[in-house]
């Protein structure tokens, strides 16, 4: 079998959707392993635009089985809303082509409410979450009081689990000035949606194990990005899951050694949504130009994204953290009009030069970036599909990035269109 992981290696929004879709064409299985409906993947297939949040990108392709792994926090109401939307666009989603792991954590409306309440009360300490309930749902999982999809089949047990959960949430809600949970109504709602969900619930690890034995192509679709990883990101301004490629194993039940290739998706500059440090941020007209030209607005929240220069220190670290075998460089065309380009090649911290992202947020805030300046190309690269047609300055920019991060770009994207890609190496081969 060939296992390929696609993962964002900055702060998310690197343009994973286009490549997940490109690879889904060759995949037998497309698997989500972390996050929930905080993610936003836009796919353009045969002129149709599909917006996915929780559903794996395989749902827009015939002959592909989509899998939601146990590492995901699963909002069933969000799921059916999305299913309805995608079905209205002519797709058919059913328990034969989409399966959800039985040990997946349930994300409930009370998680979304708690997420929003906390953000409102946090003021200057807010994380800037998507308010999808992701953090509270993972907290309940790790606190061992969550409801899992397999619990939906056992009514009495489900009731017990819900009481435990509601008692815990009510304490927090009280402290935040919110009403108590209407437990009876919530139980009835869960029971009703549970009936609809259960046909999709399967021992996913077993299905993937069989797929492995049958040498199927399995694509693991990461959400968010490395610097939003709960352990390796710019904590506490992170999401609540492990976004790194290694979690494709724990988040699905695949054993280790499952990934033959790890493709790190990386933008030719840097963006971030929400709060938190950003060493190469540009709060000037260059940043505004990148945001405008790159259409840098959050897919889920529509918030403007912060923009900055390419930071090779953080990307080189991501390459190591994910075990990237190559990167996919996106949005090179957004840089077309730039007079010159800066690449961050090192950090200065307390007078010393360092070549890694320190874990402390206090250190991250005090970093002074060291830049190298390269000439821009001042001509269009939009839609170019062969390397020779790229201006020499663009080729040099890419080459320098590759030298600094230590791996090659196997694919280079020159527009949102699927075919506008320079293919140096085929991912499934
Ligand atoms: P949460 O995942 O909703 O808890 O949000 C935590 C942080 O992750 C916030 O800074 C969000 O903006 C960010 N975030 C969550 N999902 C995405 C995504 O898909 N793309 C980019 N940023 C994200």
Tab-separated table of C-alpha atoms and ligand atoms in Angstrom:
chain	number	residue	atom	x	y	z
A	1	UNK	CA	0.000	0.000	0.000
A	2	UNK	CA	0.986	3.610	-0.361
A	3	UNK	CA	0.264	5.872	2.556
A	4	UNK	CA	0.559	9.602	1.952
A	5	UNK	CA	0.013	12.272	4.577
A	6	UNK	CA	-0.794	15.829	3.555
A	7	UNK	CA	-0.214	18.324	6.304
A	8	UNK	CA	-0.013	22.093	6.629
A	9	UNK	CA	3.402	23.150	7.931
A	10	UNK	CA	2.783	26.777	8.881
A	11	UNK	CA	-0.347	28.081	10.673
A	12	UNK	CA	-2.935	26.388	8.446
A	13	UNK	CA	-4.577	27.769	5.295
A	14	UNK	CA	-1.577	26.784	3.154
A	15	UNK	CA	-3.861	25.622	0.346
A	16	UNK	CA	-4.143	21.937	1.280
A	17	UNK	CA	-7.555	21.566	-0.386
A	18	UNK	CA	-6.244	21.698	-3.948
A	19	UNK	CA	-3.625	18.996	-3.289
A	20	UNK	CA	-5.824	16.774	-1.189
A	21	UNK	CA	-8.222	16.821	-4.105
A	22	UNK	CA	-5.474	16.179	-6.636
A	23	UNK	CA	-4.315	13.154	-4.667
A	24	UNK	CA	-7.835	11.967	-3.817
A	25	UNK	CA	-8.167	11.229	-7.505
A	26	UNK	CA	-5.595	8.433	-7.080
A	27	UNK	CA	-6.594	7.383	-3.560
A	28	UNK	CA	-8.805	4.498	-2.474
A	29	UNK	CA	-9.305	5.997	0.986
A	30	UNK	CA	-9.210	9.596	2.238
A	31	UNK	CA	-8.882	9.815	5.996
A	32	UNK	CA	-9.276	12.681	8.482
A	33	UNK	CA	-7.336	12.046	11.707
A	34	UNK	CA	-7.623	15.178	13.883
A	35	UNK	CA	-9.522	18.420	14.409
A	36	UNK	CA	-13.186	18.800	13.599
A	37	UNK	CA	-15.350	21.286	11.799
A	38	UNK	CA	-12.960	24.105	12.659
A	39	UNK	CA	-11.192	23.202	9.416
A	40	UNK	CA	-12.200	24.692	6.106
A	41	UNK	CA	-11.213	23.024	2.849
A	42	UNK	CA	-12.346	24.478	-0.454
A	43	UNK	CA	-12.303	22.128	-3.442
A	44	UNK	CA	-12.982	23.017	-7.039
A	45	UNK	CA	-13.865	19.892	-9.042
A	46	UNK	CA	-15.096	20.109	-12.624
A	47	UNK	CA	-16.017	23.744	-12.080
A	48	UNK	CA	-18.055	23.012	-8.912
A	49	UNK	CA	-16.959	24.596	-5.631
A	50	UNK	CA	-17.304	22.388	-2.554
A	51	UNK	CA	-16.715	23.748	0.926
A	52	UNK	CA	-15.847	21.069	3.451
A	53	UNK	CA	-15.256	21.377	7.176
A	54	UNK	CA	-15.596	17.955	8.776
A	55	UNK	CA	-16.067	15.691	5.780
A	56	UNK	CA	-12.939	14.155	4.232
A	57	UNK	CA	-12.239	15.439	0.735
A	58	UNK	CA	-12.905	11.971	-0.715
A	59	UNK	CA	-16.664	12.676	-0.592
A	60	UNK	CA	-16.518	14.604	-3.849
A	61	UNK	CA	-14.904	11.722	-5.766
A	62	UNK	CA	-16.418	8.485	-7.053
A	63	UNK	CA	-14.873	5.225	-5.906
A	64	UNK	CA	-13.178	6.733	-2.842
A	65	UNK	CA	-14.003	5.651	0.703
A	66	UNK	CA	-13.947	8.548	3.185
A	67	UNK	CA	-12.982	7.881	6.757
A	68	UNK	CA	-13.274	9.987	9.901
A	69	UNK	CA	-10.742	8.666	12.382
A	70	UNK	CA	-10.906	8.514	16.169
A	71	UNK	CA	-8.601	11.539	16.522
A	72	UNK	CA	-11.376	13.811	15.252
A	73	UNK	CA	-13.935	15.518	17.515
A	74	UNK	CA	-17.220	14.886	15.765
A	75	UNK	CA	-20.157	17.290	15.633
A	76	UNK	CA	-23.072	15.197	14.265
A	77	UNK	CA	-25.319	18.193	13.562
A	78	UNK	CA	-22.518	19.890	11.633
A	79	UNK	CA	-21.915	16.589	9.850
A	80	UNK	CA	-25.481	16.246	8.545
A	81	UNK	CA	-25.630	19.906	7.554
A	82	UNK	CA	-22.522	19.375	5.472
A	83	UNK	CA	-23.797	16.078	4.051
A	84	UNK	CA	-27.002	17.827	2.994
A	85	UNK	CA	-25.061	20.648	1.361
A	86	UNK	CA	-22.744	18.316	-0.553
A	87	UNK	CA	-25.663	16.074	-1.581
A	88	UNK	CA	-27.499	19.141	-2.905
A	89	UNK	CA	-24.482	19.537	-5.197
A	90	UNK	CA	-25.073	16.097	-6.663
A	91	UNK	CA	-22.951	13.794	-4.486
A	92	UNK	CA	-24.233	10.758	-2.624
A	93	UNK	CA	-22.901	10.176	0.884
A	94	UNK	CA	-23.874	6.950	2.640
A	95	UNK	CA	-22.473	4.403	5.126
A	96	UNK	CA	-20.840	2.478	2.272
A	97	UNK	CA	-18.660	5.375	1.169
A	98	UNK	CA	-18.186	7.196	4.478
A	99	UNK	CA	-17.267	5.629	7.808
A	100	UNK	CA	-16.629	7.077	11.240
A	101	UNK	CA	-14.539	5.378	13.920
A	102	UNK	CA	-16.573	4.001	16.798
A	103	UNK	CA	-14.110	5.443	19.338
A	104	UNK	CA	-14.512	9.001	18.043
A	105	UNK	CA	-15.370	11.735	20.565
A	106	UNK	CA	-18.712	13.458	20.227
A	107	UNK	CA	-18.720	17.261	20.012
A	108	UNK	CA	-21.947	18.703	21.395
A	109	UNK	CA	-23.615	22.137	21.292
A	110	UNK	CA	-22.499	22.635	24.913
A	111	UNK	CA	-18.884	22.514	23.707
A	112	UNK	CA	-19.519	25.297	21.222
A	113	UNK	CA	-21.279	27.334	23.883
A	114	UNK	CA	-18.398	26.906	26.311
A	115	UNK	CA	-15.844	27.812	23.642
A	116	UNK	CA	-17.726	31.044	22.858
A	117	UNK	CA	-18.322	31.881	26.538
A	118	UNK	CA	-14.637	31.490	27.338
A	119	UNK	CA	-13.525	33.602	24.419
A	120	UNK	CA	-15.951	36.349	25.431
A	121	UNK	CA	-14.673	36.352	29.012
A	122	UNK	CA	-10.981	36.010	28.194
A	123	UNK	CA	-10.599	39.543	26.810
A	124	UNK	CA	-6.895	40.131	26.124
A	125	UNK	CA	-6.146	36.457	26.815
A	126	UNK	CA	-8.457	35.131	24.154
A	127	UNK	CA	-7.073	32.558	21.715
A	128	UNK	CA	-9.144	33.699	18.758
A	129	UNK	CA	-10.715	30.254	18.291
A	130	UNK	CA	-13.218	29.370	15.568
A	131	UNK	CA	-15.789	28.843	18.384
A	132	UNK	CA	-16.558	25.387	17.005
A	133	UNK	CA	-16.159	23.781	20.444
A	134	UNK	CA	-12.910	22.027	19.581
A	135	UNK	CA	-10.981	22.836	22.781
A	136	UNK	CA	-13.783	21.903	25.224
A	137	UNK	CA	-14.483	18.650	23.327
A	138	UNK	CA	-10.841	17.537	23.478
A	139	UNK	CA	-10.696	18.533	27.162
A	140	UNK	CA	-13.605	16.218	27.911
A	141	UNK	CA	-11.923	13.445	25.936
A	142	UNK	CA	-8.677	13.737	27.865
A	143	UNK	CA	-10.635	14.216	31.113
A	144	UNK	CA	-12.277	10.839	30.382
A	145	UNK	CA	-15.800	12.196	30.635
A	146	UNK	CA	-16.553	12.505	26.906
A	147	UNK	CA	-19.281	10.636	25.067
A	148	UNK	CA	-17.989	8.539	22.192
A	149	UNK	CA	-19.904	7.451	19.123
A	150	UNK	CA	-20.013	3.820	20.313
A	151	UNK	CA	-21.937	5.030	23.413
A	152	UNK	CA	-24.851	6.090	21.216
A	153	UNK	CA	-25.909	2.452	20.895
A	154	UNK	CA	-26.411	2.030	24.661
A	155	UNK	CA	-29.170	4.295	25.929
A	156	UNK	CA	-28.776	3.771	29.683
A	157	UNK	CA	-25.035	4.165	29.541
A	158	UNK	CA	-25.392	7.229	27.324
A	159	UNK	CA	-27.658	8.793	29.931
A	160	UNK	CA	-25.106	8.144	32.677
A	161	UNK	CA	-22.285	9.585	30.595
A	162	UNK	CA	-24.297	12.668	29.752
A	163	UNK	CA	-25.115	13.330	33.427
A	164	UNK	CA	-21.424	13.209	34.282
A	165	UNK	CA	-20.611	15.596	31.461
A	166	UNK	CA	-23.442	18.006	32.214
A	167	UNK	CA	-22.446	18.219	35.907
A	168	UNK	CA	-18.925	19.171	34.877
A	169	UNK	CA	-20.067	21.754	32.338
A	170	UNK	CA	-22.623	23.328	34.664
A	171	UNK	CA	-19.913	24.276	37.148
A	172	UNK	CA	-18.013	26.094	34.430
A	173	UNK	CA	-21.134	27.692	32.980
A	174	UNK	CA	-22.147	28.977	36.369
A	175	UNK	CA	-18.761	30.634	36.812
A	176	UNK	CA	-19.181	32.280	33.403
A	177	UNK	CA	-22.713	33.484	34.148
A	178	UNK	CA	-24.469	31.105	31.743
A	179	UNK	CA	-27.678	29.137	32.268
A	180	UNK	CA	-27.635	25.503	33.351
A	181	UNK	CA	-27.875	22.893	30.632
A	182	UNK	CA	-31.306	21.441	29.853
A	183	UNK	CA	-30.119	17.861	30.229
A	184	UNK	CA	-33.376	16.210	29.214
A	185	UNK	CA	-33.559	18.119	25.949
A	186	UNK	CA	-29.911	17.475	25.185
A	187	UNK	CA	-30.380	13.759	25.832
A	188	UNK	CA	-33.369	13.660	23.479
A	189	UNK	CA	-31.409	15.535	20.803
A	190	UNK	CA	-28.427	13.194	21.093
A	191	UNK	CA	-30.676	10.134	20.965
A	192	UNK	CA	-32.400	11.401	17.834
A	193	UNK	CA	-29.209	12.249	15.973
A	194	UNK	CA	-27.534	9.092	17.323
A	195	UNK	CA	-29.973	6.911	15.364
A	196	UNK	CA	-28.929	8.640	12.163
A	197	UNK	CA	-25.208	8.449	12.930
A	198	UNK	CA	-24.939	4.818	14.055
A	199	UNK	CA	-25.058	3.274	10.556
A	200	UNK	CA	-21.820	5.142	9.747
A	201	UNK	CA	-20.019	4.001	12.909
A	202	UNK	CA	-17.440	1.245	12.284
A	203	UNK	CA	-14.169	-0.206	13.638
A	204	UNK	CA	-12.154	2.016	11.355
A	205	UNK	CA	-8.758	0.677	12.420
A	206	UNK	CA	-9.828	-2.731	11.049
A	207	UNK	CA	-11.007	-1.310	7.726
A	208	UNK	CA	-7.692	0.507	7.328
A	209	UNK	CA	-5.745	-2.585	8.340
A	210	UNK	CA	-7.523	-4.536	5.597
A	211	UNK	CA	-6.846	-1.707	3.135
A	212	UNK	CA	-3.172	-1.886	4.051
A	213	UNK	CA	-3.146	-5.652	3.440
A	214	UNK	CA	-4.792	-5.111	0.063
A	215	UNK	CA	-2.155	-2.516	-0.906
A	216	UNK	CA	-4.663	0.290	-1.269
A	217	UNK	CA	-3.698	3.942	-1.636
A	218	UNK	CA	-4.547	5.772	1.571
A	219	UNK	CA	-4.449	9.545	1.825
A	220	UNK	CA	-4.366	11.094	5.284
A	221	UNK	CA	-5.790	14.589	5.201
A	222	UNK	CA	-4.419	16.887	7.877
A	223	UNK	CA	-6.263	19.976	9.056
A	224	UNK	CA	-4.825	23.240	10.458
A	225	UNK	CA	-1.011	23.403	10.533
A	226	UNK	CA	2.085	22.516	12.544
A	227	UNK	CA	2.270	25.772	14.505
A	228	UNK	CA	-1.318	25.194	15.672
A	229	UNK	CA	-0.312	21.762	17.052
A	230	UNK	CA	-1.147	21.399	20.757
A	231	UNK	CA	2.417	20.248	21.563
A	232	UNK	CA	4.597	21.724	18.840
A	233	UNK	CA	2.744	24.939	18.051
A	234	UNK	CA	2.852	28.444	19.455
A	235	UNK	CA	1.117	27.362	22.662
A	236	UNK	CA	-1.319	28.545	24.032
A	237	UNK	CA	-2.337	30.117	20.686
A	238	UNK	CA	-2.960	26.736	19.099
A	239	UNK	CA	-5.770	24.332	18.376
A	240	UNK	CA	-6.372	21.412	20.750
A	241	UNK	CA	-5.161	18.493	18.629
A	242	UNK	CA	-1.853	17.179	17.334
A	243	UNK	CA	-1.778	18.408	13.774
A	244	UNK	CA	1.600	16.857	12.904
A	245	UNK	CA	1.770	13.933	10.483
A	246	UNK	CA	2.604	11.409	13.219
A	247	UNK	CA	-0.912	11.766	14.586
A	248	UNK	CA	-2.255	10.143	11.428
A	249	UNK	CA	-1.233	6.913	13.174
A	250	UNK	CA	-2.787	7.446	16.628
A	251	UNK	CA	-5.742	9.349	15.194
A	252	UNK	CA	-6.834	6.383	13.054
A	253	UNK	CA	-5.334	3.249	14.581
A	254	UNK	CA	-2.817	2.701	11.783
A	255	UNK	CA	0.412	1.283	13.111
A	256	UNK	CA	3.667	3.160	12.738
A	257	UNK	CA	5.433	3.015	9.402
A	258	UNK	CA	2.152	3.760	7.661
A	259	UNK	CA	3.353	6.810	5.728
A	260	UNK	CA	5.508	6.365	2.665
A	261	UNK	CA	5.348	10.049	1.933
A	262	UNK	CA	4.634	13.104	4.026
A	263	UNK	CA	3.865	16.169	1.932
A	264	UNK	CA	4.172	19.420	3.844
A	265	UNK	CA	2.004	22.104	2.287
A	266	UNK	CA	3.672	25.483	2.575
A	267	UNK	CA	2.772	28.923	1.288
A	268	UNK	CA	5.436	30.994	-0.473
A	269	UNK	CA	4.894	33.570	2.309
A	270	UNK	CA	3.329	33.223	5.770
A	271	UNK	CA	-0.180	33.805	7.140
A	272	UNK	CA	-1.909	33.330	10.452
A	273	UNK	CA	-5.525	33.706	11.673
A	274	UNK	CA	-6.293	34.496	15.282
A	275	UNK	CA	-4.031	35.680	18.085
A	276	UNK	CA	-0.437	34.758	18.922
A	277	UNK	CA	3.161	35.583	17.987
A	278	UNK	CA	4.177	35.934	14.334
A	279	UNK	CA	7.861	36.739	13.873
A	280	UNK	CA	7.802	37.805	10.204
A	281	UNK	CA	4.435	39.594	10.291
A	282	UNK	CA	4.096	42.611	8.009
A	283	UNK	CA	1.743	45.219	9.443
A	284	UNK	CA	2.393	47.598	6.526
A	285	UNK	CA	1.281	48.034	2.927
A	286	UNK	CA	3.261	44.930	1.844
A	287	UNK	CA	1.236	42.815	4.290
A	288	UNK	CA	-1.949	44.413	2.985
A	289	UNK	CA	-0.917	43.688	-0.599
A	290	UNK	CA	-0.302	39.996	0.200
A	291	UNK	CA	-3.661	39.738	2.006
A	292	UNK	CA	-5.506	41.313	-0.894
A	293	UNK	CA	-3.744	39.487	-3.715
A	294	UNK	CA	-3.803	36.163	-1.835
A	295	UNK	CA	-7.485	36.526	-0.782
A	296	UNK	CA	-6.392	35.935	2.770
A	297	UNK	CA	-9.655	35.588	4.657
A	298	UNK	CA	-10.495	32.632	6.940
A	299	UNK	CA	-12.698	29.985	5.255
A	300	UNK	CA	-14.605	29.211	8.459
A	301	UNK	CA	-14.759	32.587	10.233
A	302	UNK	CA	-14.092	34.986	7.325
A	303	UNK	CA	-11.612	36.823	9.554
A	304	UNK	CA	-8.749	38.594	7.736
A	305	UNK	CA	-5.497	36.638	7.914
A	306	UNK	CA	-2.297	38.281	9.101
A	307	UNK	CA	0.466	38.126	6.456
A	308	UNK	CA	4.266	38.111	6.554
A	309	UNK	CA	7.513	37.038	4.875
A	310	UNK	CA	8.507	33.399	4.418
A	311	UNK	CA	10.074	32.106	7.624
A	312	UNK	CA	12.530	29.317	6.799
A	313	UNK	CA	13.370	28.720	10.463
A	314	UNK	CA	9.840	27.680	11.329
A	315	UNK	CA	9.381	25.710	8.109
A	316	UNK	CA	12.680	23.810	8.519
A	317	UNK	CA	11.516	22.861	12.012
A	318	UNK	CA	8.153	21.716	10.613
A	319	UNK	CA	9.928	19.535	8.060
A	320	UNK	CA	11.618	17.763	10.969
A	321	UNK	CA	8.535	17.614	13.211
A	322	UNK	CA	6.419	16.053	10.466
A	323	UNK	CA	9.107	13.997	8.759
A	324	UNK	CA	8.266	15.687	5.446
A	325	UNK	CA	9.647	13.827	2.449
A	326	UNK	CA	9.011	16.891	0.295
A	327	UNK	CA	6.991	20.090	0.361
A	328	UNK	CA	4.305	21.500	-1.892
A	329	UNK	CA	4.896	25.206	-2.428
A	330	UNK	CA	1.688	27.173	-2.931
A	331	UNK	CA	0.645	30.673	-3.972
A	332	UNK	CA	3.920	31.620	-5.628
A	333	UNK	CA	1.872	33.815	-8.011
A	334	UNK	CA	0.786	36.039	-5.100
A	335	UNK	CA	4.372	37.352	-5.022
A	336	UNK	CA	4.377	38.342	-8.712
A	337	UNK	CA	4.288	42.106	-8.195
A	338	UNK	CA	6.867	42.333	-5.427
A	339	UNK	CA	9.960	44.488	-6.038
A	340	UNK	CA	11.998	42.361	-3.637
A	341	UNK	CA	11.368	39.463	-1.292
A	342	UNK	CA	12.685	38.726	2.144
A	343	UNK	CA	13.222	35.275	3.600
A	344	UNK	CA	13.801	34.892	7.319
A	345	UNK	CA	16.947	32.757	7.686
A	346	UNK	CA	17.572	32.958	11.426
A	347	UNK	CA	16.402	34.502	14.680
A	348	UNK	CA	18.134	36.801	17.103
A	349	UNK	CA	17.086	36.260	20.693
A	350	UNK	CA	18.666	38.121	23.609
A	351	UNK	CA	21.633	39.019	21.402
A	352	UNK	CA	22.256	35.433	20.288
A	353	UNK	CA	21.542	33.903	16.880
A	354	UNK	CA	19.359	30.771	17.002
A	355	UNK	CA	18.015	28.535	14.241
A	356	UNK	CA	14.905	27.053	15.828
A	357	UNK	CA	11.548	28.196	17.195
A	358	UNK	CA	11.856	28.347	20.983
A	359	UNK	CA	8.906	26.815	22.835
A	360	UNK	CA	8.373	29.763	25.173
A	361	UNK	CA	5.836	32.299	24.013
A	362	UNK	CA	7.876	34.972	25.819
A	363	UNK	CA	10.916	34.089	23.724
A	364	UNK	CA	8.804	33.951	20.565
A	365	UNK	CA	7.585	37.482	21.263
A	366	UNK	CA	11.147	38.759	21.634
A	367	UNK	CA	12.637	37.240	18.496
A	368	UNK	CA	14.167	39.588	15.958
A	369	UNK	CA	14.096	38.037	12.479
A	370	UNK	CA	17.268	37.914	10.367
A	371	UNK	CA	16.441	38.444	6.713
A	372	UNK	CA	18.026	37.727	3.383
A	373	UNK	CA	16.718	39.825	0.482
A	374	UNK	CA	16.130	38.422	-2.993
A	375	UNK	CA	14.988	40.269	-6.116
A	376	UNK	CA	11.336	39.914	-7.122
A	377	UNK	CA	10.345	38.865	-10.657
A	378	UNK	CA	7.768	41.540	-11.456
A	379	UNK	CA	6.021	39.383	-14.027
A	380	UNK	CA	3.206	36.897	-13.944
A	381	UNK	CA	3.668	33.283	-12.891
A	382	UNK	CA	-0.095	32.707	-12.769
A	383	UNK	CA	-1.032	29.359	-14.262
A	384	UNK	CA	2.515	28.320	-15.258
A	385	UNK	CA	2.847	24.532	-15.430
A	386	UNK	CA	6.469	24.028	-16.497
A	387	UNK	CA	9.451	25.020	-14.464
A	388	UNK	CA	11.362	26.480	-17.436
A	389	UNK	CA	8.647	29.085	-17.879
A	390	UNK	CA	9.146	30.463	-14.369
A	391	UNK	CA	11.207	33.673	-14.292
A	392	UNK	CA	14.768	33.043	-13.099
A	393	UNK	CA	14.168	35.125	-9.953
A	394	UNK	CA	11.209	32.885	-9.026
A	395	UNK	CA	13.326	29.778	-9.603
A	396	UNK	CA	16.040	31.253	-7.401
A	397	UNK	CA	13.522	32.087	-4.681
A	398	UNK	CA	12.261	28.484	-4.682
A	399	UNK	CA	15.807	27.099	-4.774
A	400	UNK	CA	16.827	29.218	-1.794
A	401	UNK	CA	13.803	28.074	0.190
A	402	UNK	CA	14.657	24.450	-0.570
A	403	UNK	CA	18.256	24.951	0.568
A	404	UNK	CA	17.103	26.526	3.803
A	405	UNK	CA	14.423	23.968	4.707
A	406	UNK	CA	16.392	20.909	3.607
A	407	UNK	CA	13.825	19.225	1.317
A	408	UNK	CA	12.666	19.698	-2.261
A	409	UNK	CA	9.371	21.107	-3.472
A	410	UNK	CA	7.797	18.181	-5.344
A	411	UNK	CA	4.869	20.309	-6.526
A	412	UNK	CA	4.588	24.063	-7.086
A	413	UNK	CA	1.203	25.719	-7.305
A	414	UNK	CA	0.709	28.769	-9.501
A	415	UNK	CA	-3.062	29.348	-9.141
A	416	UNK	CA	-6.046	27.880	-7.286
A	417	UNK	CA	-6.909	25.794	-10.370
A	418	UNK	CA	-6.029	22.156	-10.032
A	419	UNK	CA	-4.096	21.935	-13.300
A	420	UNK	CA	-2.016	25.038	-12.647
A	421	UNK	CA	0.721	23.077	-10.949
A	422	UNK	CA	4.343	22.353	-11.741
A	423	UNK	CA	4.692	18.628	-11.075
A	424	UNK	CA	8.266	17.605	-10.335
A	425	UNK	CA	7.398	14.305	-8.675
A	426	UNK	CA	4.092	12.422	-8.642
A	427	UNK	CA	2.880	11.858	-5.057
A	428	UNK	CA	1.269	8.418	-5.520
A	429	UNK	CA	3.832	6.448	-7.522
B	1	LIG	P1	-9.879	26.285	17.469
B	1	LIG	O1	-9.249	25.199	16.649
B	1	LIG	O2	-11.240	26.692	16.967
B	1	LIG	O3	-9.849	25.978	18.931
B	1	LIG	O4	-8.959	27.604	17.280
B	1	LIG	C1	-7.642	27.684	17.808
B	1	LIG	C2	-6.717	28.438	16.855
B	1	LIG	O5	-6.540	27.667	15.667
B	1	LIG	C3	-7.242	29.807	16.394
B	1	LIG	O6	-6.130	30.671	16.241
B	1	LIG	C4	-7.861	29.504	15.039
B	1	LIG	O7	-7.871	30.644	14.201
B	1	LIG	C5	-6.886	28.448	14.534
B	1	LIG	N1	-7.493	27.551	13.548
B	1	LIG	C6	-8.349	26.537	13.774
B	1	LIG	N2	-8.655	25.907	12.634
B	1	LIG	C7	-7.974	26.526	11.655
B	1	LIG	C8	-7.839	26.291	10.244
B	1	LIG	O8	-8.419	25.371	9.651
B	1	LIG	N3	-7.010	27.154	9.589
B	1	LIG	C9	-6.302	28.124	10.216
B	1	LIG	N4	-6.398	28.367	11.517
B	1	LIG	C10	-7.206	27.573	12.242
